[in-house]
Amino acid sequence: MSEWTEIVDYFRGRSMWMLHYCTGCGAIELPPTMTSRWDMERFGITPMATPRQADILLITGYLAIKTLKRVIYTYEQMQAPKWVLGFGSCTINGGIYWDSYNVIERLDKYIPVDIYIAGCMPRPEAILDAFVKLKEMVQMGEAKGYEKYVKNYDWYKANQDKVLKRTSPVLKEIEKVTKIG
Amino acid sequence: MVIVEFLIKLSQGFGIGALALATGLLFGGIGRKIMARIQRRYGPPFTQNFMDLFKLLSKGSVSHGWAFDLGLVAGFAPMLAALMFLPIGPFTLLPSDSSLIMIVYLMMMAYLGMAMGVLASGNPNSAIGMSRALMLMVGYEVPFAAVIFSVYLFSKTGYLTQIVTQQAGGFMNWNIVKMPLGFLATEIALQGMLGEKPFDQAIAPAEIASGPMVELGGKYLGFGMIQHSVGLFLETGIVVDLFLGGAPNFWIFIAKQFVLYFIVILVDAILPRLRIHEATSFFWKLPLFLGILQAVIVIIQGGVLNV
């Protein structure tokens, strides 16, 4: 049985499809990574259009609280062996938005991150390095972030709820507001 | 004895299916490599599609109801059935004297089955993608039907094995020499059938999030990949049998198929995507004109010969 798992892990590492969630400036580093100069397809990594098809979720840059909600939806729509790459210092400690009122600071409080890519901006070499590292981790059977999410769902859910509470509409009780006005 | 024969046929059928799948996946992988080299990239290994399929089948997946499951099967089964009527090299599993019509009919059924499946997912992107795929089918089936009509008139039979036998005896007997305009129309229609650029409106990743495949994930997407690979084998195979004189053995057959696919990839590499109404109206202009012209030429030649 373990041999079979090893074979499955080997092929999972050789074929990883990526969904890139590009809210920040990090999106600009991806076209050179995909196209002729750095060519990530030689590692079997291809950009995909929807979360259902993807294995890797690449979060490039800062996440406002509203976009965090969409990222969590996206992550939960992806199918079981799935990995998250946090890209840039914004996902590690908030980066230049460290004191912003509506930007999250540490991504792995909300969804499990397998690899962080440090830098502002990380170069395409750094992205490819992360992909190769992730491939090794997958083939060794070490990248188990998705299992961690299921096991510790209460903790993640509590953290998510704590910040997502702040996204409720300010003008929810519109009648009260207009009455005062 | 009947049961033994049936079992032999059944195992041969599975064998043909597996062979078509392996060839289709290999073609896809080589196609990705060629595309990469055209774009001055190194490209994935040519076995990449096998690895992708293995990974997809090992992934978890989510269904969208029984019509979703059934639709994918209904999309794949006609393709597999059409394969049984196709002369692959010298070998045909189910010889039938109307195999040409049968294959064309079954190819269309496959798309309708797929439409049923992906529309059950309820995603608007898949609805748009599927409407585009069917619209495109209306486009390329018309010139292809004109070509089928002229081949029918020319060979005076709908039995593919016999059409292949009529082309035996060297390059000059092939239908590509006798009906060059028809071949040209078929080649353009093939581009649309395989959904390669400029006719990839149905699967437009940046535009409608890969269209019909938007809700397919894991094993379902793997099934879609199997369907696409078998379709690739079938659609290039029928053109080989109609115009390139079939083949004496399997290896020459796939070599001829690969030449057709290679042309498709080269066109795919250099052209951008058309809008859907542009694509359909293009199919109804140049390829249809070529197809009808070919039919008229065949009728005139036949009439002259009969007199």
Tab-separated table of N, CA, C and O in Angstrom, chain B residues 154 166-167 172-181 294 297-298 301:
chain	number	residue	atom	x	y	z
B	154	PHE	N	-18.191	10.111	-54.889
B	154	PHE	CA	-16.980	9.692	-55.595
B	154	PHE	C	-16.751	8.191	-55.448
B	154	PHE	O	-16.518	7.490	-56.435
B	166	GLN	N	-10.228	1.383	-52.118
B	166	GLN	CA	-10.226	2.066	-53.418
B	166	GLN	C	-8.999	2.965	-53.583
B	166	GLN	O	-8.603	3.262	-54.705
B	167	GLN	N	-8.434	3.409	-52.441
B	167	GLN	CA	-7.284	4.303	-52.543
B	167	GLN	C	-5.957	3.553	-52.546
B	167	GLN	O	-4.893	4.172	-52.532
B	172	MET	N	-0.777	8.439	-55.753
B	172	MET	CA	-1.632	9.080	-56.757
B	172	MET	C	-3.080	8.606	-56.671
B	172	MET	O	-3.970	9.226	-57.236
B	173	ASN	N	-3.320	7.492	-55.978
B	173	ASN	CA	-4.696	7.011	-55.847
B	173	ASN	C	-5.406	7.570	-54.624
B	173	ASN	O	-6.595	7.332	-54.444
B	174	TRP	N	-4.670	8.275	-53.780
B	174	TRP	CA	-5.295	8.788	-52.561
B	174	TRP	C	-6.324	9.854	-52.910
B	174	TRP	O	-6.179	10.583	-53.899
B	175	ASN	N	-7.320	9.958	-52.029
B	175	ASN	CA	-8.370	10.947	-52.262
B	175	ASN	C	-7.856	12.378	-52.121
B	175	ASN	O	-8.468	13.301	-52.647
B	176	ILE	N	-6.730	12.550	-51.414
B	176	ILE	CA	-6.196	13.919	-51.269
B	176	ILE	C	-5.776	14.448	-52.628
B	176	ILE	O	-5.883	15.648	-52.915
B	177	VAL	N	-5.312	13.558	-53.544
B	177	VAL	CA	-4.940	13.985	-54.896
B	177	VAL	C	-6.187	14.143	-55.759
B	177	VAL	O	-6.295	15.081	-56.550
B	178	LYS	N	-7.138	13.226	-55.555
B	178	LYS	CA	-8.333	13.268	-56.408
B	178	LYS	C	-9.322	14.341	-55.979
B	178	LYS	O	-10.070	14.858	-56.795
B	179	MET	N	-9.344	14.631	-54.690
B	179	MET	CA	-10.273	15.668	-54.199
B	179	MET	C	-9.530	16.655	-53.305
B	179	MET	O	-9.774	16.717	-52.102
B	180	PRO	N	-8.619	17.450	-53.872
B	180	PRO	CA	-7.808	18.352	-53.031
B	180	PRO	C	-8.645	19.411	-52.317
B	180	PRO	O	-8.373	19.749	-51.161
B	181	LEU	N	-9.667	19.943	-53.004
B	181	LEU	CA	-10.484	20.987	-52.368
B	181	LEU	C	-11.233	20.431	-51.163
B	181	LEU	O	-11.338	21.085	-50.118
B	294	GLN	N	-16.160	21.065	-54.529
B	294	GLN	CA	-15.660	19.698	-54.694
B	294	GLN	C	-16.789	18.751	-55.089
B	294	GLN	O	-16.627	17.931	-55.998
B	297	ILE	N	-17.634	19.325	-58.694
B	297	ILE	CA	-16.615	18.738	-59.576
B	297	ILE	C	-16.793	17.231	-59.671
B	297	ILE	O	-16.750	16.643	-60.756
B	298	VAL	N	-17.033	16.598	-58.515
B	298	VAL	CA	-17.217	15.142	-58.506
B	298	VAL	C	-18.426	14.755	-59.338
B	298	VAL	O	-18.381	13.812	-60.143
B	301	GLN	N	-17.538	15.255	-63.072
B	301	GLN	CA	-16.624	14.191	-63.516
B	301	GLN	C	-17.350	12.861	-63.644
B	301	GLN	O	-17.208	12.154	-64.638
